[in-house]
Amino acid sequence: MASVVNVILSGGVGSRLWPLSRKSKPKQYIPLFEGRSLFELTVARNQTFTDQTLMVGGIKNVDLAREFLPATKSQTIVEAAPRNTAAAIAFAALACDPDDILIVTPSDHLIENQEAYENIMREGIKYAEEGFLVTFGIQPTRPETGYGYIEYQGNDVLSFREKPNEDTAKEFLKKGNFLWNSGIFCFKASIYLEELFRFEPKVFRTSKEVYESANGGQFSADLSAKIPSKSIDYAVMERSERIKVIPSNFIWSDMGSYDSLYDYLKVKGHQVDGSGNMVIGTQKYVSFLGVENTILVHTEDAILVVHKRSSQDVKHLYEELENHNSPLL
C-alpha cells in the first residue's frame, strides 16, 4: 500500500540570516519561535497526515536534526555534497516506492493555521494520486521582491516568474492572478522521476548512480560532484505539462531574511522602539538615533546593523565573507 511521505529538505545555510545563522547551525535549527526551531515545527506540522518522514541534507544538518525526527517511521539521506533540490528530491523518490506520495517541504518555513494547511495538503494529495505534480501558491499580501511568483488560472499554471523588482511585483498584485511560490510540492515518486528523466536526464542518471552505488548509506563525493546543480523549479516544474497549483490560504513565510523575522517577532511582542527599530540577540541597552526600521543583530563574535528594506542584501555580505574564508561563517 502506498504511503504519504514528508520529504524534508535541509541543505541550506540561511545566508540572509547571518550572523544568527551559521554553517555550524543554520537558521532552521535556531529556537527563535517561542522556544522551537523551524525544523522542529516542520516535522510536527506534517505528522498528522503523513505516514513517514524522510529528511535529505548534509551530515551536519542530519546531526542537528536527529533529536527532532520521529523515533519510528523516519529515515535520513545524507548528501555527500549539496547539488540543489532536483537531485535531493530524486534521492528521496528513489528511496520510496513508486506509488508513494511525496510531500516535499523546506525545513525553514514558518506556517501558521494548521487546519487550513492540512486541508490544502490533502487536496494536493488527491491531485498527486491522479498523476499531477502539485505546487502550492500563497496569496500575496504585499509586493514582495524576495519570492518567486506563479501566474495561474484556477488550478492551472500559466507561468513561473523569477523574483521581480518592486514595480513588477506591484503589477503582479494589481493583476490579481499571481501567487507567491511557496517551494512546497506534492507528487508520486514515480511521476517525479519520469519527468526528471524527461527534462534533465543527466540529473536523473547521475543521481540514480550515486544512490545505487552508496556504500553503507554513504554517497560517493566524487560521483556526487558529477550531478548537475539544478533546482526542481528549473529542472521540472517550469517545464512539465503535468503541473497543478493550489492557491493556499494558510499563513506562510520562508523566514529567509531579517524583514520576515522582524515582522514575526513584532507580532509576538518583541520590543520595537518608536521609530520601528529592533534589537535581536542581546539584552544590552541599545539606543537608535536618527534611524528608523533598523535591525541590530548581536552574537558573541559579530554585530550586524541592517535597514529592514535592505534585508535581502545580507546574502551579499555573507558571500563576501565566504570569498575571504572568514571564520565568522
Tab-separated table of C-alpha atoms in Angstrom:
chain	number	residue	atom	x	y	z
A	1	MET	CA	0.000	0.000	0.000
A	2	ALA	CA	1.296	3.448	-0.942
A	3	SER	CA	2.438	5.749	1.828
A	4	VAL	CA	2.390	9.523	2.171
A	5	VAL	CA	5.957	10.627	2.895
A	6	ASN	CA	7.021	14.020	4.175
A	7	VAL	CA	10.331	14.748	2.447
A	8	ILE	CA	12.096	17.474	4.406
A	9	LEU	CA	14.871	19.320	2.603
A	10	SER	CA	17.506	20.708	4.941
A	11	GLY	CA	20.556	21.633	2.949
A	12	GLY	CA	20.647	25.421	3.198
A	13	VAL	CA	22.783	27.627	5.431
A	14	GLY	CA	20.416	30.602	5.726
A	15	SER	CA	22.907	33.152	4.435
A	16	ARG	CA	20.447	36.070	4.649
A	17	LEU	CA	20.105	35.497	8.397
A	18	TRP	CA	23.821	35.782	9.153
A	19	PRO	CA	25.193	36.194	11.838
A	20	LEU	CA	22.429	34.266	13.625
A	21	SER	CA	22.591	31.534	11.002
A	22	ARG	CA	25.944	29.792	10.516
A	23	LYS	CA	27.189	26.738	8.653
A	24	SER	CA	27.569	25.012	12.005
A	25	LYS	CA	23.962	25.785	12.945
A	26	PRO	CA	21.742	27.029	10.094
A	27	LYS	CA	18.634	29.093	10.758
A	28	GLN	CA	16.242	26.126	10.724
A	29	TYR	CA	17.793	24.787	13.946
A	30	ILE	CA	17.766	28.015	15.962
A	31	PRO	CA	14.951	28.032	18.576
A	32	LEU	CA	13.665	31.519	17.765
A	33	PHE	CA	9.998	30.645	17.524
A	34	GLU	CA	8.607	30.533	21.038
A	35	GLY	CA	11.442	28.217	22.030
A	36	ARG	CA	11.151	25.938	18.993
A	37	SER	CA	13.096	25.786	15.750
A	38	LEU	CA	11.711	25.900	12.218
A	39	PHE	CA	12.899	22.336	11.635
A	40	GLU	CA	11.120	21.099	14.752
A	41	LEU	CA	7.932	22.889	13.685
A	42	THR	CA	8.171	21.436	10.161
A	43	VAL	CA	8.371	17.863	11.448
A	44	ALA	CA	5.456	18.336	13.840
A	45	ARG	CA	3.251	20.105	11.275
A	46	ASN	CA	3.268	17.194	8.848
A	47	GLN	CA	2.881	14.299	11.283
A	48	THR	CA	-0.925	14.235	11.304
A	49	PHE	CA	-1.419	13.399	7.624
A	50	THR	CA	1.775	11.574	6.594
A	51	ASP	CA	2.960	8.030	7.238
A	52	GLN	CA	6.718	8.576	7.167
A	53	THR	CA	9.323	11.321	7.463
A	54	LEU	CA	12.365	11.359	5.172
A	55	MET	CA	14.999	14.046	5.611
A	56	VAL	CA	17.583	14.889	2.957
A	57	GLY	CA	20.556	17.016	3.968
A	58	GLY	CA	24.259	17.241	4.644
A	59	ILE	CA	25.910	15.425	7.532
A	60	LYS	CA	25.916	18.473	9.824
A	61	ASN	CA	22.218	19.061	9.236
A	62	VAL	CA	21.394	15.416	9.860
A	63	ASP	CA	23.214	15.509	13.192
A	64	LEU	CA	21.354	18.671	14.231
A	65	ALA	CA	18.008	17.243	13.089
A	66	ARG	CA	18.227	13.824	14.673
A	67	GLU	CA	16.665	14.739	18.030
A	68	PHE	CA	13.580	16.202	16.333
A	69	LEU	CA	12.831	13.346	13.937
A	70	PRO	CA	10.208	10.742	14.891
A	71	ALA	CA	11.598	7.738	16.743
A	72	THR	CA	9.909	5.410	14.252
A	73	LYS	CA	8.968	5.670	10.579
A	74	SER	CA	11.694	8.162	9.800
A	75	GLN	CA	14.713	7.979	7.523
A	76	THR	CA	17.640	10.238	6.635
A	77	ILE	CA	19.565	10.574	3.400
A	78	VAL	CA	22.979	12.171	3.830
A	79	GLU	CA	24.239	14.028	0.772
A	80	ALA	CA	27.971	13.942	0.151
A	81	ALA	CA	27.757	17.359	-1.490
A	82	PRO	CA	24.861	19.795	-1.969
A	83	ARG	CA	23.631	19.504	-5.581
A	84	ASN	CA	20.416	21.543	-5.313
A	85	THR	CA	16.817	20.429	-4.938
A	86	ALA	CA	16.282	18.408	-8.131
A	87	ALA	CA	18.863	15.848	-7.024
A	88	ALA	CA	17.886	15.920	-3.353
A	89	ILE	CA	14.284	15.093	-4.245
A	90	ALA	CA	15.461	12.418	-6.689
A	91	PHE	CA	17.284	10.685	-3.828
A	92	ALA	CA	14.075	10.753	-1.791
A	93	ALA	CA	11.991	9.421	-4.690
A	94	LEU	CA	14.467	6.596	-5.289
A	95	ALA	CA	14.238	5.656	-1.598
A	96	CYS	CA	10.444	5.341	-1.780
A	97	ASP	CA	8.025	3.000	-3.538
A	98	PRO	CA	6.940	4.267	-6.977
A	99	ASP	CA	3.350	4.961	-5.869
A	100	ASP	CA	4.286	6.717	-2.631
A	101	ILE	CA	3.072	10.308	-2.424
A	102	LEU	CA	5.850	12.728	-1.529
A	103	ILE	CA	5.039	15.982	0.221
A	104	VAL	CA	8.254	17.947	-0.218
A	105	THR	CA	8.740	20.740	2.292
A	106	PRO	CA	11.675	23.024	3.062
A	107	SER	CA	12.745	22.863	6.689
A	108	ASP	CA	12.996	26.627	7.182
A	109	HIS	CA	9.479	27.912	6.547
A	110	LEU	CA	7.078	29.220	9.172
A	111	ILE	CA	3.463	28.148	8.649
A	112	GLU	CA	0.532	29.014	10.878
A	113	ASN	CA	-3.132	27.954	10.752
A	114	GLN	CA	-2.619	24.187	10.923
A	115	GLU	CA	-6.178	23.291	9.932
A	116	ALA	CA	-6.013	25.292	6.692
A	117	TYR	CA	-2.569	23.827	5.956
A	118	GLU	CA	-3.769	20.243	6.395
A	119	ASN	CA	-6.807	20.820	4.181
A	120	ILE	CA	-4.639	22.230	1.397
A	121	MET	CA	-2.148	19.356	1.665
A	122	ARG	CA	-4.947	16.779	1.463
A	123	GLU	CA	-6.181	18.491	-1.692
A	124	GLY	CA	-2.673	18.247	-3.090
A	125	ILE	CA	-2.519	14.530	-2.278
A	126	LYS	CA	-5.670	13.949	-4.353
A	127	TYR	CA	-4.132	15.661	-7.382
A	128	ALA	CA	-0.905	13.676	-6.880
A	129	GLU	CA	-2.860	10.410	-6.846
A	130	GLU	CA	-4.172	11.388	-10.303
A	131	GLY	CA	-0.620	11.754	-11.639
A	132	PHE	CA	-0.107	15.501	-11.327
A	133	LEU	CA	2.875	17.354	-9.913
A	134	VAL	CA	1.447	19.843	-7.448
A	135	THR	CA	2.852	23.134	-6.271
A	136	PHE	CA	1.300	25.343	-3.613
A	137	GLY	CA	0.964	29.079	-4.135
A	138	ILE	CA	0.442	31.641	-1.386
A	139	GLN	CA	-1.912	34.578	-1.824
A	140	PRO	CA	0.415	37.618	-1.807
A	141	THR	CA	-0.183	40.346	0.751
A	142	ARG	CA	2.466	42.821	-0.424
A	143	PRO	CA	4.717	43.463	-3.450
A	144	GLU	CA	7.450	41.157	-2.177
A	145	THR	CA	10.684	41.092	-4.199
A	146	GLY	CA	12.275	38.188	-2.309
A	147	TYR	CA	9.906	35.477	-3.589
A	148	GLY	CA	9.248	33.867	-6.954
A	149	TYR	CA	5.704	34.106	-8.332
A	150	ILE	CA	3.253	31.780	-10.092
A	151	GLU	CA	0.820	33.145	-12.669
A	152	TYR	CA	-2.290	30.984	-12.558
A	153	GLN	CA	-5.878	30.429	-13.632
A	154	GLY	CA	-7.923	28.105	-11.449
A	155	ASN	CA	-5.554	25.229	-10.715
A	156	ASP	CA	-3.584	25.655	-13.935
A	157	VAL	CA	-0.144	27.267	-14.014
A	158	LEU	CA	0.266	29.868	-16.747
A	159	SER	CA	3.872	30.739	-15.941
A	160	PHE	CA	6.543	30.804	-13.269
A	161	ARG	CA	8.275	34.140	-12.646
A	162	GLU	CA	11.618	34.812	-11.026
A	163	LYS	CA	11.977	37.219	-8.100
A	164	PRO	CA	10.737	40.541	-9.533
A	165	ASN	CA	11.754	44.132	-8.920
A	166	GLU	CA	9.346	46.261	-6.888
A	167	ASP	CA	7.500	47.755	-9.860
A	168	THR	CA	6.903	44.315	-11.375
A	169	ALA	CA	5.782	42.926	-8.009
A	170	LYS	CA	3.253	45.745	-7.707
A	171	GLU	CA	1.986	44.920	-11.206
A	172	PHE	CA	1.568	41.267	-10.202
A	173	LEU	CA	-0.567	42.275	-7.225
A	174	LYS	CA	-2.630	44.608	-9.386
A	175	LYS	CA	-3.384	41.829	-11.881
A	176	GLY	CA	-4.596	39.577	-9.081
A	177	ASN	CA	-3.717	36.213	-10.645
A	178	PHE	CA	-0.246	35.784	-9.186
A	179	LEU	CA	0.771	33.719	-6.162
A	180	TRP	CA	3.978	33.523	-4.177
A	181	ASN	CA	5.868	30.321	-4.946
A	182	SER	CA	5.997	28.505	-1.601
A	183	GLY	CA	8.577	25.874	-2.580
A	184	ILE	CA	6.271	23.118	-1.291
A	185	PHE	CA	5.444	20.257	-3.691
A	186	CYS	CA	3.418	17.053	-3.827
A	187	PHE	CA	3.619	14.169	-6.312
A	188	LYS	CA	4.097	10.442	-6.737
A	189	ALA	CA	7.715	9.341	-6.526
A	190	SER	CA	7.492	7.659	-9.934
A	191	ILE	CA	5.946	10.677	-11.670
A	192	TYR	CA	8.693	12.969	-10.421
A	193	LEU	CA	11.401	10.598	-11.613
A	194	GLU	CA	9.703	10.215	-15.007
A	195	GLU	CA	9.592	13.968	-15.528
A	196	LEU	CA	13.129	14.464	-14.234
A	197	PHE	CA	14.375	11.833	-16.725
A	198	ARG	CA	12.392	13.526	-19.475
A	199	PHE	CA	13.723	17.039	-18.949
A	200	GLU	CA	17.057	16.543	-17.172
A	201	PRO	CA	18.287	13.022	-17.991
A	202	LYS	CA	21.792	13.755	-16.721
A	203	VAL	CA	20.477	14.836	-13.315
A	204	PHE	CA	18.353	11.675	-13.222
A	205	ARG	CA	21.130	9.287	-14.277
A	206	THR	CA	23.865	10.733	-12.072
A	207	SER	CA	21.552	10.933	-9.035
A	208	LYS	CA	20.500	7.323	-9.601
A	209	GLU	CA	24.135	6.251	-9.937
A	210	VAL	CA	25.057	7.993	-6.687
A	211	TYR	CA	22.081	6.492	-4.859
A	212	GLU	CA	22.593	2.936	-6.120
A	213	SER	CA	26.359	2.919	-5.515
A	214	ALA	CA	26.083	4.078	-1.898
A	215	ASN	CA	28.258	2.090	0.480
A	216	GLY	CA	26.589	1.581	3.844
A	217	GLY	CA	24.392	4.584	3.190
A	218	GLN	CA	27.404	6.768	2.338
A	219	PHE	CA	27.258	8.567	-1.013
A	220	SER	CA	30.402	8.979	-3.089
A	221	ALA	CA	31.645	12.567	-3.059
A	222	ASP	CA	33.327	12.105	-6.445
A	223	LEU	CA	30.175	10.780	-8.092
A	224	SER	CA	28.021	13.393	-6.355
A	225	ALA	CA	30.134	16.169	-7.848
A	226	LYS	CA	29.054	14.982	-11.316
A	227	ILE	CA	25.371	15.724	-10.638
A	228	PRO	CA	24.323	18.989	-12.342
A	229	SER	CA	23.170	21.529	-9.757
A	230	LYS	CA	19.582	22.261	-10.768
A	231	SER	CA	16.570	23.371	-8.766
A	232	ILE	CA	13.333	21.404	-9.025
A	233	ASP	CA	11.673	24.561	-10.362
A	234	TYR	CA	14.006	24.825	-13.342
A	235	ALA	CA	14.511	21.086	-13.888
A	236	VAL	CA	10.863	20.004	-13.775
A	237	MET	CA	8.159	22.349	-12.522
A	238	GLU	CA	8.654	25.106	-15.102
A	239	ARG	CA	8.734	22.612	-17.991
A	240	SER	CA	6.227	19.836	-17.292
A	241	GLU	CA	2.644	19.792	-18.590
A	242	ARG	CA	1.523	17.804	-15.541
A	243	ILE	CA	1.606	20.764	-13.135
A	244	LYS	CA	-1.261	21.887	-10.926
A	245	VAL	CA	-1.174	24.770	-8.466
A	246	ILE	CA	-3.327	25.067	-5.370
A	247	PRO	CA	-3.916	28.630	-4.139
A	248	SER	CA	-3.339	28.389	-0.395
A	249	ASN	CA	-4.736	30.434	2.468
A	250	PHE	CA	-2.555	29.350	5.383
A	251	ILE	CA	-0.161	31.891	6.895
A	252	TRP	CA	3.281	31.379	5.359
A	253	SER	CA	6.733	32.918	5.427
A	254	ASP	CA	10.001	31.469	4.205
A	255	MET	CA	11.778	33.218	7.102
A	256	GLY	CA	14.613	33.779	4.682
A	257	SER	CA	15.616	37.278	5.724
A	258	TYR	CA	15.502	39.747	8.588
A	259	ASP	CA	12.431	41.578	7.326
A	260	SER	CA	10.405	38.338	7.703
A	261	LEU	CA	11.895	37.619	11.127
A	262	TYR	CA	11.258	41.240	12.182
A	263	ASP	CA	7.579	41.004	11.217
A	264	TYR	CA	7.153	37.714	13.088
A	265	LEU	CA	8.901	38.893	16.256
A	266	LYS	CA	6.968	42.168	16.256
A	267	VAL	CA	3.640	40.329	16.132
A	268	LYS	CA	4.825	38.112	19.014
A	269	GLY	CA	5.551	41.167	21.181
A	270	HIS	CA	9.292	41.605	20.664
A	271	GLN	CA	10.295	45.149	21.631
A	272	VAL	CA	10.376	47.765	18.880
A	273	ASP	CA	11.146	51.423	19.599
A	274	GLY	CA	9.081	54.388	18.432
A	275	SER	CA	10.968	54.564	15.130
A	276	GLY	CA	10.478	50.885	14.304
A	277	ASN	CA	13.985	49.781	15.329
A	278	MET	CA	14.572	46.313	16.787
A	279	VAL	CA	17.387	44.557	18.674
A	280	ILE	CA	17.876	40.793	18.328
A	281	GLY	CA	20.238	38.674	20.385
A	282	THR	CA	21.169	40.837	23.364
A	283	GLN	CA	19.671	42.334	26.490
A	284	LYS	CA	22.205	45.168	26.494
A	285	TYR	CA	20.849	48.680	26.259
A	286	VAL	CA	20.864	49.866	22.650
A	287	SER	CA	19.754	53.316	21.509
A	288	PHE	CA	18.964	54.215	17.899
A	289	LEU	CA	19.296	57.892	16.948
A	290	GLY	CA	18.308	59.316	13.570
A	291	VAL	CA	17.405	55.963	12.014
A	292	GLU	CA	14.171	54.030	11.605
A	293	ASN	CA	13.133	50.446	10.737
A	294	THR	CA	16.666	49.292	11.507
A	295	ILE	CA	17.605	45.898	12.956
A	296	LEU	CA	20.634	45.303	15.167
A	297	VAL	CA	21.640	41.650	15.449
A	298	HIS	CA	24.087	40.727	18.202
A	299	THR	CA	26.034	37.469	18.515
A	300	GLU	CA	29.117	36.557	20.520
A	301	ASP	CA	31.517	37.342	17.669
A	302	ALA	CA	29.619	39.619	15.273
A	303	ILE	CA	27.173	42.522	15.133
A	304	LEU	CA	25.016	43.291	12.108
A	305	VAL	CA	23.134	46.557	11.607
A	306	VAL	CA	20.745	46.470	8.654
A	307	HIS	CA	17.808	48.545	7.470
A	308	LYS	CA	14.680	46.436	7.115
A	309	ARG	CA	14.386	47.218	3.404
A	310	SER	CA	17.974	46.020	2.822
A	311	SER	CA	17.448	42.615	4.419
A	312	GLN	CA	17.930	40.742	1.137
A	313	ASP	CA	21.417	42.256	0.800
A	314	VAL	CA	22.754	40.343	3.813
A	315	LYS	CA	23.316	37.468	1.388
A	316	HIS	CA	25.897	39.581	-0.449
A	317	LEU	CA	27.720	40.259	2.820
A	318	TYR	CA	27.710	36.521	3.520
A	319	GLU	CA	29.149	35.814	0.065
A	320	GLU	CA	31.885	38.394	0.650
A	321	LEU	CA	32.835	36.733	3.937
A	322	GLU	CA	32.794	33.355	2.209
A	323	ASN	CA	35.137	34.604	-0.514
A	324	HIS	CA	37.597	35.594	2.216
A	325	ASN	CA	37.227	32.229	4.028
A	326	SER	CA	36.048	34.083	7.108
A	327	PRO	CA	35.855	32.100	10.367
A	328	LEU	CA	32.658	34.080	11.089
A	329	LEU	CA	30.667	31.675	8.900
